Coordinates of C-alpha atoms in Angstrom, one line a residue:
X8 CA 92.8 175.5 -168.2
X9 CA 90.9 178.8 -168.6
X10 CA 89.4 177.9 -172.0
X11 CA 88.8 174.6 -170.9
X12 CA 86.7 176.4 -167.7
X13 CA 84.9 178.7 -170.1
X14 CA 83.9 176.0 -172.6
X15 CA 83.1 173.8 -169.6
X16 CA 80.7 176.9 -168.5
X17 CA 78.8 177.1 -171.8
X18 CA 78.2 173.9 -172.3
X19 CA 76.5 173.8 -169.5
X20 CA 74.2 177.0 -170.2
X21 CA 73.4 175.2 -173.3
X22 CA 72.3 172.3 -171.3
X23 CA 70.2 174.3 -169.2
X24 CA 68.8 176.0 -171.9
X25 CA 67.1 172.6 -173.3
X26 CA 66.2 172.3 -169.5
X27 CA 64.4 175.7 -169.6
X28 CA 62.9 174.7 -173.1
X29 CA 61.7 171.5 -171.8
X30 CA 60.0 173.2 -168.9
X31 CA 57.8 175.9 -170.9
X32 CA 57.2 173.7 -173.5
X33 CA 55.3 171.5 -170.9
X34 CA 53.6 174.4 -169.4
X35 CA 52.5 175.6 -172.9
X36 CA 50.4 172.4 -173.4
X37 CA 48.7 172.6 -170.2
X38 CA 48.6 176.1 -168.6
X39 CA 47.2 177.8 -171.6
X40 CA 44.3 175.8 -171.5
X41 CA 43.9 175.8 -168.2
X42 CA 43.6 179.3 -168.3
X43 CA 40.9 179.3 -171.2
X44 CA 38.7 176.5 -169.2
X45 CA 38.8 178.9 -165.8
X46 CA 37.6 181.8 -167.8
X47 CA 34.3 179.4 -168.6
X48 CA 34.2 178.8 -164.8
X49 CA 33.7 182.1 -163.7
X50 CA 31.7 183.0 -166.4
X51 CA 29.7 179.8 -165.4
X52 CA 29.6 181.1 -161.7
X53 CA 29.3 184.5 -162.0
X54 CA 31.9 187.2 -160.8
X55 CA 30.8 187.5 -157.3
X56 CA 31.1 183.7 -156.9
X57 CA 34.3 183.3 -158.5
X58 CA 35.9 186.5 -156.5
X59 CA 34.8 184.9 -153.1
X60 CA 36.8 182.2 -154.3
X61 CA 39.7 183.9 -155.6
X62 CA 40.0 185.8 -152.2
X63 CA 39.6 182.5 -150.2
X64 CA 42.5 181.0 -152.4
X65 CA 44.7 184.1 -152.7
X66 CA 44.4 184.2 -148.6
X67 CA 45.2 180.2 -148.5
X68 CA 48.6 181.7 -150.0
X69 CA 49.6 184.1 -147.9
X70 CA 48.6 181.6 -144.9
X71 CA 50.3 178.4 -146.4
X72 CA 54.0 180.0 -146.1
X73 CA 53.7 179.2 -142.6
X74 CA 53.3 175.7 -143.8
X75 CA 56.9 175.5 -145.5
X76 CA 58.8 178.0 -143.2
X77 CA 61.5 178.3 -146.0
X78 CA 62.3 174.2 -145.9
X79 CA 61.4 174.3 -149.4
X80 CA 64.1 176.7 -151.3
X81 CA 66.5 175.9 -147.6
X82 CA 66.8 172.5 -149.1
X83 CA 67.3 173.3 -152.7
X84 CA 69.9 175.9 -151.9
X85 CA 71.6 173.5 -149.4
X86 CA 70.9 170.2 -151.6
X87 CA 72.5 171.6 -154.9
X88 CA 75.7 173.0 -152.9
X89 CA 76.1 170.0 -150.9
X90 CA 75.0 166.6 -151.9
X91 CA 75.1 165.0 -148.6
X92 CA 72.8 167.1 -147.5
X93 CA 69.8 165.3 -148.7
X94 CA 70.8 162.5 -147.2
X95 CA 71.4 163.6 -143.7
X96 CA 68.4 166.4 -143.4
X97 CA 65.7 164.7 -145.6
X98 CA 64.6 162.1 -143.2
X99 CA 63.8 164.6 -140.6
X100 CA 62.9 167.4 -143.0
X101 CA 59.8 165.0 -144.4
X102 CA 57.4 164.8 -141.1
X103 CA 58.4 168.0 -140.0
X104 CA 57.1 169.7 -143.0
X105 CA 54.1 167.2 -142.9
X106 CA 53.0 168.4 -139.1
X107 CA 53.6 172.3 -140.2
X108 CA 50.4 171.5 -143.0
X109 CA 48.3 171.0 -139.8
X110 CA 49.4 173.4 -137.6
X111 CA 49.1 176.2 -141.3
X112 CA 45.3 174.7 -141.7
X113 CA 44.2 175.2 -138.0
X114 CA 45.9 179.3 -138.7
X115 CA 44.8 179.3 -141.9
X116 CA 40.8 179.1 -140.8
X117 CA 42.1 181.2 -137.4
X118 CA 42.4 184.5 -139.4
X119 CA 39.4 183.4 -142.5
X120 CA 37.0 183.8 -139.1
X121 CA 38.8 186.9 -137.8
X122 CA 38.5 188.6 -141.4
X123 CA 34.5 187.6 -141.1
X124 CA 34.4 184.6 -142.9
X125 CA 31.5 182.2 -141.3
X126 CA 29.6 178.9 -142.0
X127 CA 29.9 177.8 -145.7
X128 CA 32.5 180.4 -146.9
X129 CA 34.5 178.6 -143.7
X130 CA 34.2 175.2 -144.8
X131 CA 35.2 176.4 -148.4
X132 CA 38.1 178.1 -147.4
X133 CA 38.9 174.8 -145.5
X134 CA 39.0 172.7 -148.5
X135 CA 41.0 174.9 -150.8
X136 CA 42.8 175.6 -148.1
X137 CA 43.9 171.8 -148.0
X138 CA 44.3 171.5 -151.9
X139 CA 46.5 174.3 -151.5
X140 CA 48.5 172.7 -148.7
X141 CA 49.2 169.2 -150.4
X142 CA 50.5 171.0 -153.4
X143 CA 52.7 172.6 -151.7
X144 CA 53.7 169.7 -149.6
X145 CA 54.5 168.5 -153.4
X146 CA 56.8 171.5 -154.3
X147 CA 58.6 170.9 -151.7
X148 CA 59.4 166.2 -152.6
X149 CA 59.9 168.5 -156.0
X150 CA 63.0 170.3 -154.5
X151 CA 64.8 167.4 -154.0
X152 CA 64.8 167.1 -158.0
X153 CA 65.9 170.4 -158.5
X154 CA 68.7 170.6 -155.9
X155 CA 70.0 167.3 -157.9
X156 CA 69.7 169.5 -161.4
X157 CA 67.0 166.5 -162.9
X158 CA 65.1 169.7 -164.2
X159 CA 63.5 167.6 -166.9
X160 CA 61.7 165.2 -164.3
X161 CA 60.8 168.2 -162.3
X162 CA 59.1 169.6 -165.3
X163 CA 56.8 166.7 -166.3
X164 CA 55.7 166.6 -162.4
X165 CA 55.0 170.5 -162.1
X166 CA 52.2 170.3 -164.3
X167 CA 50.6 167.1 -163.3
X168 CA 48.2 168.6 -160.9
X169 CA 47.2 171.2 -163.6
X170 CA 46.7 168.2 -165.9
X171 CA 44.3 166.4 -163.8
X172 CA 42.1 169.2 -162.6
X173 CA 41.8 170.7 -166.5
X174 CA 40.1 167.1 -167.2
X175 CA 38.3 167.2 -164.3
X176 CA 36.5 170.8 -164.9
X177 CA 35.8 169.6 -168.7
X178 CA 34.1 166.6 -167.7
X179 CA 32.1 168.6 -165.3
X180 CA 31.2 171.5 -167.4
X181 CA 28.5 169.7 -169.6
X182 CA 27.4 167.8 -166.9
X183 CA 27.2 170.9 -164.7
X184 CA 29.3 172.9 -163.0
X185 CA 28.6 173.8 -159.3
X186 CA 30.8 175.1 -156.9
X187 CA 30.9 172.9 -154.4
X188 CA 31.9 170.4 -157.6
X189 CA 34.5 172.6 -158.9
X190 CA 36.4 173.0 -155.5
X191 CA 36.0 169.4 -154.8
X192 CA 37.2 168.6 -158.1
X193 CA 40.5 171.1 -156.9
X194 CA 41.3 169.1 -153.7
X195 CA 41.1 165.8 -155.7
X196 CA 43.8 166.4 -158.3
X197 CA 45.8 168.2 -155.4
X198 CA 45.9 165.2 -153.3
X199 CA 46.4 162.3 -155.9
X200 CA 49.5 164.5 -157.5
X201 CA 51.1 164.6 -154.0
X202 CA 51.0 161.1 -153.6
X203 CA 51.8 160.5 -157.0
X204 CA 54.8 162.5 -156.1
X205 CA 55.6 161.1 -152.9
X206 CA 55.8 158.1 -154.7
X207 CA 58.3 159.0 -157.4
X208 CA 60.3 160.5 -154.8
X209 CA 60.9 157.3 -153.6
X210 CA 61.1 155.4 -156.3
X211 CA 63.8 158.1 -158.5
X212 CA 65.4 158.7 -154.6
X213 CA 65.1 155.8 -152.1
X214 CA 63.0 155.0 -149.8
X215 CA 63.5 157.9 -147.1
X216 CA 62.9 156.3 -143.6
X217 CA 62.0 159.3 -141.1
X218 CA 64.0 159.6 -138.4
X219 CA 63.1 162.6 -136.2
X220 CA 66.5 164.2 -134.8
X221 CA 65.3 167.4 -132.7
X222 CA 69.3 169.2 -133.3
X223 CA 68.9 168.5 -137.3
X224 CA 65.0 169.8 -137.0
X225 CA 66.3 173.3 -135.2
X226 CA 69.2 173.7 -137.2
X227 CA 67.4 173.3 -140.4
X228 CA 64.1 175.9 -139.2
X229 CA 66.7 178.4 -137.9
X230 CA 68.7 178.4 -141.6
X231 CA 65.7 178.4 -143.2
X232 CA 63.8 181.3 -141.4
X233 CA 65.0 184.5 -144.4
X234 CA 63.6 182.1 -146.8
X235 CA 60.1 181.6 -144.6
X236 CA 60.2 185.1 -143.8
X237 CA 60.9 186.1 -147.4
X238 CA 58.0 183.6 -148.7
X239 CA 55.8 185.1 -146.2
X240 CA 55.9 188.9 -146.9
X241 CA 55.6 187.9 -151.3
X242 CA 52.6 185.9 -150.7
X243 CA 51.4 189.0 -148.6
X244 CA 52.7 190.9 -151.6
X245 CA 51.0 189.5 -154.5
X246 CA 48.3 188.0 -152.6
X247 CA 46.7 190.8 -150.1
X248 CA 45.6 192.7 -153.0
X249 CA 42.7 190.5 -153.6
X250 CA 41.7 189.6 -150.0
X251 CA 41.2 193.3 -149.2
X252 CA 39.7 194.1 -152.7
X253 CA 37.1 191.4 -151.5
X254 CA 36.7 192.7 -148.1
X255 CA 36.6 197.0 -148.6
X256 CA 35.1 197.0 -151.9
X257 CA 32.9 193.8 -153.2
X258 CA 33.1 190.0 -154.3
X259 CA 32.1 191.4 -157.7
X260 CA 34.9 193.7 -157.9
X261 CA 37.6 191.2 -156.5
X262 CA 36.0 188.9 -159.3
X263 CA 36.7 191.7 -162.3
X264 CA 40.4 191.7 -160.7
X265 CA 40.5 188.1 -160.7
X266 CA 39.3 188.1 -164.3
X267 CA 42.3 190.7 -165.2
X268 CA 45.0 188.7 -163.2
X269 CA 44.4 185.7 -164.3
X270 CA 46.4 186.3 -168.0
X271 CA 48.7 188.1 -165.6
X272 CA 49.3 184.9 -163.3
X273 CA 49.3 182.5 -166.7
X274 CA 52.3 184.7 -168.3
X275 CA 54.1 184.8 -165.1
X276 CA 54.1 181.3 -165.0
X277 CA 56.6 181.6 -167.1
X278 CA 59.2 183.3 -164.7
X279 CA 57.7 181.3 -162.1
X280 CA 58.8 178.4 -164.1
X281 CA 61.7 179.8 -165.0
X282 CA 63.4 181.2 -162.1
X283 CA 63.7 177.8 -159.3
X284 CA 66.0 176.2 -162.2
X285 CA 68.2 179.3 -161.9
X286 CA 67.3 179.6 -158.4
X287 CA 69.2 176.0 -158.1
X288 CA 72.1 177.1 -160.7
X289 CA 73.3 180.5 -158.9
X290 CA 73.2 178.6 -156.1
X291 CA 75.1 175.6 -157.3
X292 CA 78.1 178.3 -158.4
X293 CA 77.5 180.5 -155.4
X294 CA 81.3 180.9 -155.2
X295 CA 82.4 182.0 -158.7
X296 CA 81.3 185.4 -159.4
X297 CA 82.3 185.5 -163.2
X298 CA 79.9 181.6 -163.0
X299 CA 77.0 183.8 -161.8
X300 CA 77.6 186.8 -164.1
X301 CA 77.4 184.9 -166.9
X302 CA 74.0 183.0 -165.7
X303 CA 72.7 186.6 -165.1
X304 CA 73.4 187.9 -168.7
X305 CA 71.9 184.5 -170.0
X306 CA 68.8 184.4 -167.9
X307 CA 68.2 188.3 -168.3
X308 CA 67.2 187.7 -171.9
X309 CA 65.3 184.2 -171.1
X310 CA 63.0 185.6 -168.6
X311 CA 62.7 188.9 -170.2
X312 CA 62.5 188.9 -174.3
X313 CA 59.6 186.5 -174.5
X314 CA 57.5 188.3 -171.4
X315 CA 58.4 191.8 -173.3
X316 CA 56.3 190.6 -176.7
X317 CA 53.3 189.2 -174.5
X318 CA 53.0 192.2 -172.9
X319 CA 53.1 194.6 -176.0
X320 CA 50.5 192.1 -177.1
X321 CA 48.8 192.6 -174.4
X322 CA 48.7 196.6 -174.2
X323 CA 47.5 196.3 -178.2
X324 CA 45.3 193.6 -178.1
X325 CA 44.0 193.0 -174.5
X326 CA 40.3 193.1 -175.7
X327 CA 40.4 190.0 -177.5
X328 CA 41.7 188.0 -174.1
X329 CA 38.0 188.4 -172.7
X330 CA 35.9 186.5 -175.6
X331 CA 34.8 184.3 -173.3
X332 CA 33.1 186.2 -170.8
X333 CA 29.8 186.2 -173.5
X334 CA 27.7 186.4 -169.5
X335 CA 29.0 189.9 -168.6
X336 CA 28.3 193.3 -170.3
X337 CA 30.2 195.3 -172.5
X338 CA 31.1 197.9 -169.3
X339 CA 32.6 195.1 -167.7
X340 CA 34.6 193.5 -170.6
X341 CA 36.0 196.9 -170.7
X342 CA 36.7 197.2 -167.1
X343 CA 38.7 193.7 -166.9
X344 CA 40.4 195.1 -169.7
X345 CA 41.7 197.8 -168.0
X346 CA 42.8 196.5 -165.1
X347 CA 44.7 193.8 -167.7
X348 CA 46.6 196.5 -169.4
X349 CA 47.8 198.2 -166.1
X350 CA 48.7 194.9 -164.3
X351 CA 50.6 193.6 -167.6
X352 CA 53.0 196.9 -167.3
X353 CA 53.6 194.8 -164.0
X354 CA 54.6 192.0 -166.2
X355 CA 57.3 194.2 -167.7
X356 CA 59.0 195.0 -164.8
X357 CA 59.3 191.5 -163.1
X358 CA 60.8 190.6 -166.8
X359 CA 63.3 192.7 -166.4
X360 CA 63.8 193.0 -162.4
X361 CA 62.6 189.3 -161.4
X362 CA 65.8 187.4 -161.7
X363 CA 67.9 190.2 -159.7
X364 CA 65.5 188.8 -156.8
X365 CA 66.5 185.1 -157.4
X366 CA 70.5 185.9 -157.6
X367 CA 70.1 187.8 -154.2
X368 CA 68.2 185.1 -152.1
X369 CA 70.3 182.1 -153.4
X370 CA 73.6 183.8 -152.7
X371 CA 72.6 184.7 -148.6
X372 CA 71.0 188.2 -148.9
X373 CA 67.6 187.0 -148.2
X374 CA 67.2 189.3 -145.1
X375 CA 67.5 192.3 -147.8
X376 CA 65.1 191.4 -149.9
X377 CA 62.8 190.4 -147.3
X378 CA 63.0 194.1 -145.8
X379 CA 62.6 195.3 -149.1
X380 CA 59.6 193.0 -149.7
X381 CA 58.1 194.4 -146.5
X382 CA 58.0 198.6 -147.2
X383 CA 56.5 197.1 -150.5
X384 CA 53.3 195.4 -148.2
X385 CA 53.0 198.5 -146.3
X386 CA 53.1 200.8 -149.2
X387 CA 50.6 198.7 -151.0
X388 CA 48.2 198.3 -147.9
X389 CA 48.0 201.9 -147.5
X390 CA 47.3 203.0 -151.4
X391 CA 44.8 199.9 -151.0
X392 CA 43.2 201.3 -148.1
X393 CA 43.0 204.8 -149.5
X394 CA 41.6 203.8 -152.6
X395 CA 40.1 200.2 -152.7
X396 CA 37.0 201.5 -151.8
X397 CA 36.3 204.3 -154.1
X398 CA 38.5 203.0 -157.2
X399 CA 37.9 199.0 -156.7
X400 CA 39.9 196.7 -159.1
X401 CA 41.3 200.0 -161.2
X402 CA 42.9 200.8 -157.6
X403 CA 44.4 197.2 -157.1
X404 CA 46.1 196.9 -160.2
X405 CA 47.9 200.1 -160.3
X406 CA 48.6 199.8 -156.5
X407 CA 50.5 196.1 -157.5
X408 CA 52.1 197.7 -160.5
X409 CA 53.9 200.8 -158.0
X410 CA 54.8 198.6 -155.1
X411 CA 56.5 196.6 -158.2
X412 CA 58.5 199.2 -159.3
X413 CA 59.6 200.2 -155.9
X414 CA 60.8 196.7 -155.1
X415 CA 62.0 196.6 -158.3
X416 CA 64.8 199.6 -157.8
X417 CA 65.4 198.0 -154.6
X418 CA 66.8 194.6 -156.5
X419 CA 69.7 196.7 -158.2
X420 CA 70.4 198.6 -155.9
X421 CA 71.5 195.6 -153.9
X422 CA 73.0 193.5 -156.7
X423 CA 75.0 196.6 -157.2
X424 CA 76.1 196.8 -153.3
X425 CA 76.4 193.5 -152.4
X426 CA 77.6 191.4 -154.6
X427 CA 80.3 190.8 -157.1
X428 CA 77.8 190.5 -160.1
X429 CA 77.4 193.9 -161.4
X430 CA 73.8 195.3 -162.8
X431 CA 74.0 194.7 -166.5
X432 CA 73.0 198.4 -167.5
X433 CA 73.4 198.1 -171.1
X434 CA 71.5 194.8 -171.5
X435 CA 69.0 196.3 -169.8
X436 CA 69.0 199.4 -172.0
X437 CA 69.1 196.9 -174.9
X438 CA 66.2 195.2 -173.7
X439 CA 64.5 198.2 -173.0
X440 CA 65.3 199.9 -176.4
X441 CA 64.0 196.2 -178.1
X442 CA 60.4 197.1 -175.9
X443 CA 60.3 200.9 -177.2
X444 CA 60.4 199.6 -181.0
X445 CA 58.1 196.8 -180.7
X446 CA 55.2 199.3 -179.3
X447 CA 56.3 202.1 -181.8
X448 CA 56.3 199.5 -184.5
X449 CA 53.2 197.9 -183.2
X450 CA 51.3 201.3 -182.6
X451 CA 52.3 202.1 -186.3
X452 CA 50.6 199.2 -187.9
X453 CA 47.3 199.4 -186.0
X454 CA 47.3 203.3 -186.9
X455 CA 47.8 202.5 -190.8
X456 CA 45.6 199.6 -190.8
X457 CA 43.1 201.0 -188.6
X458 CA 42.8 197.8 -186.6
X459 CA 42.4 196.5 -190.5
X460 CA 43.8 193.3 -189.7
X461 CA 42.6 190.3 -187.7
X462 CA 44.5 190.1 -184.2
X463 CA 46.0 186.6 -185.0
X464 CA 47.2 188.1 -188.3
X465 CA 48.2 191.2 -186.4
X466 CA 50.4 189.2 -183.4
X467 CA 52.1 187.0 -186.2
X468 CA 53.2 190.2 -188.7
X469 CA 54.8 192.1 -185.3
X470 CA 56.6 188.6 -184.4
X471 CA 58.6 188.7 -187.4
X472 CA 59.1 191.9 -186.6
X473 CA 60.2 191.5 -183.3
X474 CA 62.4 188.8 -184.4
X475 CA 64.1 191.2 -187.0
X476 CA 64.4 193.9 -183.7
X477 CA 66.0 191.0 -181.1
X478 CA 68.6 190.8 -184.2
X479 CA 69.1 194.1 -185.2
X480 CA 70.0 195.5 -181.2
X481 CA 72.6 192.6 -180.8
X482 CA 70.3 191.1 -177.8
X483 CA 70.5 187.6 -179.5
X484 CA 73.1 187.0 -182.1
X485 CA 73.0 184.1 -185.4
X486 CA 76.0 182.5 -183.8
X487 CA 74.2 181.8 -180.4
X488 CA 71.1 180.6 -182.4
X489 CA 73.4 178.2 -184.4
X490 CA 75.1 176.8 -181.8
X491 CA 71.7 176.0 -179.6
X492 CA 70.1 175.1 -182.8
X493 CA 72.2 173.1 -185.2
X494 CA 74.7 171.9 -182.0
X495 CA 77.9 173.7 -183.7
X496 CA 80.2 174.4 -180.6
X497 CA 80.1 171.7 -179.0

């Protein structure tokens, strides 16, 4: 019965291995070029432009939690443990989170006009305000895909909305790109994906008739207030860095940061990505500790042994990331570059730390990691007020990359306490050890070549090699890549 268990249990890691697979692979063909196409926007725009609107959107973010209140992960959590839950909840669960996109808007443009936003920059926020609320009104029909474990029709549907505005911008950059046209172009795809989405939801699920039941409606906002509050204070997290850079320092310097965290945001996609399917799976096992123990030793080297060569690429060759940019001057190349290479260290330690987060709030500790995503606000609003307006976007990215850390310790220290996982200490020295040769390795061939060789050429020589390291430390072995390879196992 044990083997049977245990053969029953890797199966289904296998499984949700081709799920994850599916998932980046989809992001891959559309978020890469996303990426490349928003680097001609701001250089089209200018970097004052394009950091009043990276401020405007990264405050949209932190506002818009109050638009979900938690429903969203609340219903994955409850709809992959219980499967009547859907069923039950969902009809009252669907205006309710529709009416909370109003009320979020009406805040939203509340606290743009307190932080001295007036007449256009209003209206602007406005509109990406409501792009931003429809696609998360979408994430949320999404959850009901991921509570049911259809992670492969979740996957095509998370990139829609990228899809659509990526054609939208290419079309309008020959024929001119203003921005009043590019953030109209933003709040079309959002709203056609969320009715495209609505409308799948129905279709893969049933018609959902509404039925407003006030007990289900309290009930469900009281269980879901650790998630709201936990959304909350990370959206403040990631998000306040660029508002205030915008407000102490200058839209120009908010638009060097924005320039910087842009490759940050496009790599972290990838744990983004990565995380609500396991998110869903620790949650669907929330019961069997040796289950989730054996999900965190499996997603450990996911999320973190891809994210540890982009960012060795990154601290090597961040330079080349800016070709684009052929509008700005050297200075500034170098000073996006900068703030690249200290934000990408960030990088590093959500790959290793990140998943420890998503164990914690899908097994009930969400109140601890909110508190401990808190002290990280308050220590990152003080170093940004200290030093935001001498140090500009320098001082944002290394104040993101401390609070990160702190959190960071935070997240083991608690899976260590609280829960019957266990921190995987030697993994993570593994992992770690796998980092320290890649850079000595790496640092090795640019000092004997002089930078001799052509960064493409450069990136493909140390991704054998790092294929030879991932081997040689044990951290994947040739019977695990025959089994998910060649099917032998099974």
């Amino acid at each position: 019965m044990v083997f049977l268990s245990g053969l029953s249990l890797r199966n289904g890691i296998k499984r949700f291995f081709g799920n994850i697979s599916f998932v980046v692979l989809l992001n891959l063909l559309v978020k890469p070029g996303w990426v490349v196409v928003e680097n001609l926007v701001q250089d089209r725009l200018g970097h004052a432009t394009f950091g009043l609107i990276t401020a405007l959107s990264a405050l949209t973010l932190v506002v818009a939690a109050l638009a979900d209140l938690g429903l969203t992960p609340y219903s994955v959590q409850r709809g992959a443990a219980e499967p009547s839950f859907m069923a039950e909840t969902f009809p009252t669960l669907l205006p309710l989170r529709g009416a909370l996109n109003a009320v979020a808007l009406a805040a939203m443009l509340a606290v743009g006009w307190l932080l001295g936003y007036r007449g256009n920059e209003l209206l602007l926020l406005g509109a990406i305000g409501t792009a931003l609320l429809l696609a998360q009104y979408g994430q949320f029909l999404r959850g009901t895909l991921q509570a049911r474990q259809q992670f492969n029709t979740d996957a095509v549907l998370s990139v829609v909305e990228k899809f659509l505005l990526l054609g939208a911008v290419l079309v309008l950059i020959p024929v001119g790109l203003t921005l009043p046209r590019y953030v109209g172009a933003r709040l079309a795809a959002a709203a056609f994906t969320t009715v495209l989405l609505y409308g799948l939801m129905t279709r893969l699920l049933g018609r959902v008739k509404y039925r407003w039941h006030a007990p289900v409606a309290r009930t469900a906002l009281r269980a879901s207030l650790p998630f709201a509050l936990m959304t909350l204070l990370y959206g403040v997290n990631e998000r306040i860095d660029m508002v205030m850079l915008e407000r102490l320092a200058s839209p120009t310097e908010a638009g060097y940061y924005a320039g910087a965290y842009r490759w940050v945001d496009a790599v972290m996609m990838y744990a983004w990505t990565v995380l609500p399917l396991f998110f869903a799976k620790f949650a669907s096992v929330s019961r069997d500790a040796g289950a989730q123990r054996q999900l965190l030793w499996f997603g450990q080297r996911v999320l973190t042994l891809p994210l540890l060569f982009v960012v060795a690429f990154v601290l090597f060759r961040g330079e080349v990331l800016f070709w684009q940019f052929t509008r700005s001057t050297p200075a500034e190349v170098v000073r996006m570059t900068l703030c690249l290479q200290i934000l990408i260290v960030n990088v590093l330690v959500h790959g290793f730390f990140a998943i420890y987060s998503t164990l914690l709030t899908s097994t009930t500790h969400e109140r601890a990691v909110s508190w401990l995503v808190a002290g990280s606000i308050f220590l990152n609003i003080g170093l940004n007020l200290f030093l935001l307006p001498r140090y500009g976007a320098v001082a944002a990215s290394l104040n993101t990359l401390l609070c990160a850390v702190a959190v960071s310790v935070g997240y083991l220290v608690l899976v260590a306490r609280r829960t019957a996982v266990g921190v995987p200490f030697r993994l993570l020295a593994r992992l770690l050890l796998a980092f320290g040769l890649l850079c000595g390795a790496w640092y090795m061939l640019q000092f004997g070549l002089n930078k001799g060789l052509s960064w493409w050429l450069e990136a493909g020589l140390m991704g054998v090699i790092f294929g030879a390291i991932i081997l040689g430390t044990g951290l994947v072995r040739r019977a695990e890549i025959s089994q998910l390879v060649l099917g032998k196992g099974n």
